[in-house]
Coordinates of C-alpha atoms in Angstrom, one line a residue:
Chain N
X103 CA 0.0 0.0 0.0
X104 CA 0.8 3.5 -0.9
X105 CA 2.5 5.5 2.7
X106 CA 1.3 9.0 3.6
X107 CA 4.4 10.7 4.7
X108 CA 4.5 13.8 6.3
X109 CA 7.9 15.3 5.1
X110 CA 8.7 18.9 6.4
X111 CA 11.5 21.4 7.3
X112 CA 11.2 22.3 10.8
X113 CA 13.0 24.8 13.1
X114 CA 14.2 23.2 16.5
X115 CA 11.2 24.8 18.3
X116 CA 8.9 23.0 15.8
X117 CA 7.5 25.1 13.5
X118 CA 7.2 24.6 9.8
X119 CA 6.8 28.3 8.8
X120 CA 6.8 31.8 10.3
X121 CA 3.3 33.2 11.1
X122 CA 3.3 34.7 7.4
X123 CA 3.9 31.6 6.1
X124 CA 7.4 32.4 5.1
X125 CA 10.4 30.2 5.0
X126 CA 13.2 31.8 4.4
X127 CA 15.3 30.3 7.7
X128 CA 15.5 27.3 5.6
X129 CA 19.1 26.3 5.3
X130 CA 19.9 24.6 1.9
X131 CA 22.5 22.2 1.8
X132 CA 23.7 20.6 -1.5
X133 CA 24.2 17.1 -0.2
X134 CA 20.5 16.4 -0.1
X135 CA 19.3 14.6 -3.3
X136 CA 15.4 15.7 -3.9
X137 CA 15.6 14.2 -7.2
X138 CA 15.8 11.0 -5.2
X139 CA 13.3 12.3 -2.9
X140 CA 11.2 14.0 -5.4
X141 CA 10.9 10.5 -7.1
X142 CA 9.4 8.4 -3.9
X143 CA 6.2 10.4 -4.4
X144 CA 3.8 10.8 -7.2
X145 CA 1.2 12.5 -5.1
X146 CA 1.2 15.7 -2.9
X147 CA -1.8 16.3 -0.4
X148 CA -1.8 19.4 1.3
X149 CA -4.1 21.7 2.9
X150 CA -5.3 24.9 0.8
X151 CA -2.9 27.7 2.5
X152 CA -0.3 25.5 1.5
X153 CA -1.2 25.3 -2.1
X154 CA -1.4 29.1 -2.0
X155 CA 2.6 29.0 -1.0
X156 CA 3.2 26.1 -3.4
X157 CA 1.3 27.8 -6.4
X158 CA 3.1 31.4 -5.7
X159 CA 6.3 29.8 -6.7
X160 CA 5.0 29.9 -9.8
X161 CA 4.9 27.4 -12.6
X162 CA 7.8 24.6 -13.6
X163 CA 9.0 23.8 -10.4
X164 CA 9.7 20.3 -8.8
X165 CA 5.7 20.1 -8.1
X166 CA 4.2 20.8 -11.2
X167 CA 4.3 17.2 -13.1
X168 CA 2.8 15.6 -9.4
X169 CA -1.0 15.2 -8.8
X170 CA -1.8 17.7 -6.4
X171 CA -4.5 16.9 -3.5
X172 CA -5.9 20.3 -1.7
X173 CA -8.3 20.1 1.1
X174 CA -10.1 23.1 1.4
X175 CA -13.3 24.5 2.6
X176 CA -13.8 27.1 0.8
X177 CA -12.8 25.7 -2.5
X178 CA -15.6 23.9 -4.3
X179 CA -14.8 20.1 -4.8
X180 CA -13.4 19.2 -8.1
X181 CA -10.4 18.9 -10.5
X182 CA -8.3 21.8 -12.2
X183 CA -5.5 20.3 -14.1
X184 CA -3.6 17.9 -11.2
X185 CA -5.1 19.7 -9.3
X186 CA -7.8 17.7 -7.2
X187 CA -10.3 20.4 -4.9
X188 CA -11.5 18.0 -1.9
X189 CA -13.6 19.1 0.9
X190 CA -15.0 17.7 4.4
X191 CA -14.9 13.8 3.3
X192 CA -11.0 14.0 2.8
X193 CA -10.5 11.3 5.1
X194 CA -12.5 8.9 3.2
X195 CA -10.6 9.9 -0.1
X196 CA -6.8 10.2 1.2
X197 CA -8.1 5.9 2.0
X198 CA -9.0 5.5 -1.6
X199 CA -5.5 7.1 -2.3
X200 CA -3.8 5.2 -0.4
X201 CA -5.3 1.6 -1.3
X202 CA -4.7 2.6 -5.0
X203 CA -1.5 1.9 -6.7
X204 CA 1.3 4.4 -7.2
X205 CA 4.2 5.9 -5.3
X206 CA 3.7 7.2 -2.4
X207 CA 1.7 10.3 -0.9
X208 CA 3.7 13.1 0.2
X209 CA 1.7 15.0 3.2
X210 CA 3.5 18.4 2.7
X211 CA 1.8 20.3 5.1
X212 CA 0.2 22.2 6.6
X213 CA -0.1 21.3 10.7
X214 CA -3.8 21.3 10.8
X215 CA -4.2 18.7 7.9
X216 CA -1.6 16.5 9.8
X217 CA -3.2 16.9 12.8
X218 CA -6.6 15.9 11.5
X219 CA -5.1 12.6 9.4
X220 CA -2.9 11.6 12.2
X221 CA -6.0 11.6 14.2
X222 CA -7.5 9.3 11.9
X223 CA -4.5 7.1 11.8
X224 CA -4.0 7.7 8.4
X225 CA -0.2 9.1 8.8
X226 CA 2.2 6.6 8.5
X227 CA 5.9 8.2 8.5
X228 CA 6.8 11.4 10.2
X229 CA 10.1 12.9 8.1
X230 CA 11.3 16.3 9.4
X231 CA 14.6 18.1 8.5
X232 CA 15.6 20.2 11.9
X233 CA 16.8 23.3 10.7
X234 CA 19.3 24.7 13.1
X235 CA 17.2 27.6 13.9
X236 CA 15.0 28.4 16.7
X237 CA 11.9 30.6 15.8
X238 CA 9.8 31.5 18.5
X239 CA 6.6 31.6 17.1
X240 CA 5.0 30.5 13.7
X241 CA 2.9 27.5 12.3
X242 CA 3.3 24.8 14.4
X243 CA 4.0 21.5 12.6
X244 CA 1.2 20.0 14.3
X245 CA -1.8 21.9 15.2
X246 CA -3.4 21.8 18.6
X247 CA -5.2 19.9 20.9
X248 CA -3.2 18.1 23.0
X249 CA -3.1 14.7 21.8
X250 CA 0.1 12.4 23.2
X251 CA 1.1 10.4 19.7
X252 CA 4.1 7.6 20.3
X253 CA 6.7 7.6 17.4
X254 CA 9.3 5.5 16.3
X255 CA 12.8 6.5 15.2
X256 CA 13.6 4.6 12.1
X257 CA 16.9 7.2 11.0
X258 CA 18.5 10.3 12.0
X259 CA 21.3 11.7 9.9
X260 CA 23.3 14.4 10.6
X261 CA 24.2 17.1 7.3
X262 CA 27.2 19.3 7.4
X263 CA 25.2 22.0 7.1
X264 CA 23.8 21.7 10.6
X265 CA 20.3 19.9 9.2
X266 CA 19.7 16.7 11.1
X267 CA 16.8 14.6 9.4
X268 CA 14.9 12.3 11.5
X269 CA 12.3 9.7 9.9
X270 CA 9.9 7.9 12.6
X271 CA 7.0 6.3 11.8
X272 CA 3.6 6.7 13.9
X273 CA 3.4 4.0 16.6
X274 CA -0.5 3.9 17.1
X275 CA -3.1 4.2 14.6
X276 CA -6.3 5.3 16.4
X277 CA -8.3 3.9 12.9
Chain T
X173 CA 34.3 31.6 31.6
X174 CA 31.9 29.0 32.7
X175 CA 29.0 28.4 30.4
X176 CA 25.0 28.6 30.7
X177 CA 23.3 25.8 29.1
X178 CA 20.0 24.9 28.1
X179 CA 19.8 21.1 28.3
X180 CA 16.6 20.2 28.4
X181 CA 14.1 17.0 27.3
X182 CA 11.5 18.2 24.4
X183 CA 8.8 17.0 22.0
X184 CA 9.3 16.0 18.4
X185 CA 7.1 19.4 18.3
X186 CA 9.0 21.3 20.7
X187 CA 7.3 21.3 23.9
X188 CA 9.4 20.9 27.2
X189 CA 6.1 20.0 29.4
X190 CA 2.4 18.9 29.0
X191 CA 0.7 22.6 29.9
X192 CA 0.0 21.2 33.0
X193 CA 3.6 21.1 33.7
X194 CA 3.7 16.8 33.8
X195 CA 6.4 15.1 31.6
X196 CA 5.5 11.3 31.7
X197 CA 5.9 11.7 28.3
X198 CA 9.6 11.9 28.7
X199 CA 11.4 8.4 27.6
X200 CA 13.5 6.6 30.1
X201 CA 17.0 5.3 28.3
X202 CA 19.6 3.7 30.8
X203 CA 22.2 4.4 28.4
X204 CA 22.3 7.8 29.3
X205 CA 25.0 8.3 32.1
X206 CA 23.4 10.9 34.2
X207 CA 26.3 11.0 36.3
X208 CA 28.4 12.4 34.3
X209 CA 26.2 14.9 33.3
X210 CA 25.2 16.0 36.8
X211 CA 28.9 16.4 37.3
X212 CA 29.3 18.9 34.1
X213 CA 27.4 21.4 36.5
X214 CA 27.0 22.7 40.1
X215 CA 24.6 25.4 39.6
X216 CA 20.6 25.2 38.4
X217 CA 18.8 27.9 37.4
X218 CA 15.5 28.4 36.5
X219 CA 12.1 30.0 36.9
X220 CA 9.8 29.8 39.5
X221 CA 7.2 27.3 38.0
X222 CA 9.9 25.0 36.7
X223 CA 11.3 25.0 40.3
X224 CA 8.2 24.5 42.2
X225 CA 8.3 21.2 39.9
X226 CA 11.7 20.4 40.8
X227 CA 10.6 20.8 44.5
X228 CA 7.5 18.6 44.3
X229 CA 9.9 15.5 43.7
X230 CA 11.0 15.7 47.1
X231 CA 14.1 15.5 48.6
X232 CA 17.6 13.7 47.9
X233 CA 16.9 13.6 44.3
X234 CA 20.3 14.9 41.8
X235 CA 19.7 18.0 42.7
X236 CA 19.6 18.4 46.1
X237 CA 23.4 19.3 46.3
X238 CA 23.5 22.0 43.6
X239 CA 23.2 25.5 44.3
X240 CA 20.0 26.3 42.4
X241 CA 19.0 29.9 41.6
X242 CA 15.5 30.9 40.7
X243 CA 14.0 33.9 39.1
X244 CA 10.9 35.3 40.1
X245 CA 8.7 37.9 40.2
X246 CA 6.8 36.8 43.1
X247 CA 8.7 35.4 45.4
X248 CA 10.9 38.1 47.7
X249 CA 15.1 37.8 46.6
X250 CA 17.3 36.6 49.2
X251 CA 18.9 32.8 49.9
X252 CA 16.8 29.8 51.5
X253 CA 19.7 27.1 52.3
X254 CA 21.2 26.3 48.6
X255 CA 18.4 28.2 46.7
X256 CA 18.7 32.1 45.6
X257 CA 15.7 34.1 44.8
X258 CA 16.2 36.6 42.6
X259 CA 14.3 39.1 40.7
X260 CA 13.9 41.4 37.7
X261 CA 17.9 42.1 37.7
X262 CA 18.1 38.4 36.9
X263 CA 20.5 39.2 33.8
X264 CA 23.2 41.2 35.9
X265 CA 23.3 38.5 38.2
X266 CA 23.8 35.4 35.5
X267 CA 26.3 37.6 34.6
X268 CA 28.1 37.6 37.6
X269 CA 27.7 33.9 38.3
X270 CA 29.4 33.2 34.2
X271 CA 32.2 35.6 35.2
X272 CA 32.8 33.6 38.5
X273 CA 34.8 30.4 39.0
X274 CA 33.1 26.6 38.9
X275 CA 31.5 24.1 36.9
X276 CA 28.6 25.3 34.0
X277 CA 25.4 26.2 35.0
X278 CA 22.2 24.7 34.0
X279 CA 19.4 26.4 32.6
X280 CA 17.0 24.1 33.4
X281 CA 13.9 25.6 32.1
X282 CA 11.5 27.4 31.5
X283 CA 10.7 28.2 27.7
X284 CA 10.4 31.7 29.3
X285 CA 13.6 32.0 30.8
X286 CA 15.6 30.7 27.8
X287 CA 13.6 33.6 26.0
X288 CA 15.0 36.4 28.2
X289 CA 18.4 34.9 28.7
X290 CA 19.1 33.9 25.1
X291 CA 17.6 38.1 23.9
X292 CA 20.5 39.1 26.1
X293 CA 23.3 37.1 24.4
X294 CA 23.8 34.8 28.0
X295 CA 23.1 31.7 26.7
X296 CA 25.9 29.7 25.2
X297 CA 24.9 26.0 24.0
X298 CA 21.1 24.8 23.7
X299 CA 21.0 20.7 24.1
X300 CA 18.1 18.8 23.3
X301 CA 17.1 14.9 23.9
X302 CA 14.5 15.0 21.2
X303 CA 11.7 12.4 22.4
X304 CA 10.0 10.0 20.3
X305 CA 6.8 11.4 21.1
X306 CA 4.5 14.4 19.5
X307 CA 2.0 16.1 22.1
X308 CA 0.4 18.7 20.2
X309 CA 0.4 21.0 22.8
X310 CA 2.2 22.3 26.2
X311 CA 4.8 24.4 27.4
X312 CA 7.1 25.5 24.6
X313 CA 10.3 25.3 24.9
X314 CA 11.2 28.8 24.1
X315 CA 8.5 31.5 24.6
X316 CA 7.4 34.0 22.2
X317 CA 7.6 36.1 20.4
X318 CA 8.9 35.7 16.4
X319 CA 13.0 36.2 17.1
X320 CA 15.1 33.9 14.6
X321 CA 17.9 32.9 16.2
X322 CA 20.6 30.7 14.3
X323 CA 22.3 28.0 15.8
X324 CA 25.5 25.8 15.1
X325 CA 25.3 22.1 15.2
X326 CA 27.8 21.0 17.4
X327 CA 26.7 17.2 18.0
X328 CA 24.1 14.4 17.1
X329 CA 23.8 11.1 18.8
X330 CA 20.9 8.7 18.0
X331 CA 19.9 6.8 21.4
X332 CA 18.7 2.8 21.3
X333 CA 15.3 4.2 22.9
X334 CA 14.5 6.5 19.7
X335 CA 15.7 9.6 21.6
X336 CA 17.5 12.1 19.6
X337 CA 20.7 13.9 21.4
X338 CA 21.2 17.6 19.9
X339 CA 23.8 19.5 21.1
X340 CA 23.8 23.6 19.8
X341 CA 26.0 26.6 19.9
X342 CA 24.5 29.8 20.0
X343 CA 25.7 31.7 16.8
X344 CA 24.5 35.4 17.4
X345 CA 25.1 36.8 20.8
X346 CA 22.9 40.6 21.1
X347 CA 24.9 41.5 24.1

């Protein structure tokens, strides 16, 4: 079956963006290979302020030849390109994804969509790339309540660049 | 010069306590020689809610023997066998202490603390054991607000029990 992986960059303090949504504190480092990475997945779900940050990158980056999930209220259901509109039942179709064939689903964010999947047991990895940089305040790479969720360490490898990527995958799967 | 550093036990998603203060969260690993990290310091500080946990685990615990040093607003300054209160000239006195002779001192928490210490340049090396574990929500382990502070990676050591040992430098000292 197809994994949904939540793959992020994170500052030490855990958050995935500033509270504008910007992400400039993110350190490149050469060594990483996102062709490699870019190539596990076939499949982006995300939740629609995401897609606004994806989309203002503008057209012909590395997402433009995925499909592209967006969960959205506000957006009416329905598909624009690859891009597939999905609304309150997103539970019920990120299943369907993941019991089809294909590589596998990259969860890229944001903390609210995670929160609500992982609460579902529908996460199975947890991939972040600790940026070392603390923060203080931003989007928090899982959204609230408080809800105590068990991981797994599968890897941790350190970059010279001061990165340390960690890959765990979720212990308990409440569905 | 001896140094001041944050060593503390935090969430995947950065949290240092539940927001009721409890860590049962926190993973137990006997591979970790506490010993010799007791030994690395003789002085605690920390803030008054992190010490009135500290004090509800009764006597003779590691701690009994170091001078600890707590900062509050409340509580009138002065010395109470090895404790010092001490109030809103907190940062003159840390000071002091760093410019002084004897092992490092340990800033033992809170998130609120770190904030004020590290805004005045005090705070040399930031060292997490990264638990296996996302909560959601609690006690951060830096308080707002939005300051990005870089850090230098200065060690990684993956545990058997999943937990992750990060050791930091501070990079940018504002005093």
């Amino acid at each position: 079956m197809r994994k949904l992986r939540y793959n992020v960059a994170v500052s030490l303090d855990g958050y995935i963006a500033r509270s504008d949504g910007s992400f400039d504190w993110i350190v490149e480092d050469s060594s990483i290979d996102f062709d490699a990475l870019f190539a596990q997945f076939d499949t982006l779900l995300m939740g629609r302020k995401t897609y606004e940050v994806v989309r203002s990158q503008g057209a012909g980056g590395p997402f433009e030849q995925m499909d592209k999930v967006i969960v959205s209220r506000s957006h009416p259901p329905g598909v624009e390109g690859n891009c597939r509109f999905i609304g309150e039942d997103f539970p019920r179709y990120v299943q369907i994804l993941k019991a089809g064939s294909g590589r596998d689903i990259w969860l890229f964010g944001g903390g609210t969509l995670f929160r609500a999947l992982l609460d579902v047991g529908l996460v199975d990895t947890v991939e972040v790339a600790v940026m070392p940089v603390l923060l203080g305040d931003g989007i928090p790479m899982l959204a609230r309540p408080a809800v105590t969720t068990p991981l797994e360490l599968i890897s941790c490898k350190r970059l010279a660049s001061g990165i340390v990527m960690l890959k765990y995958g979720v212990r308990t799967h409440a569905a």
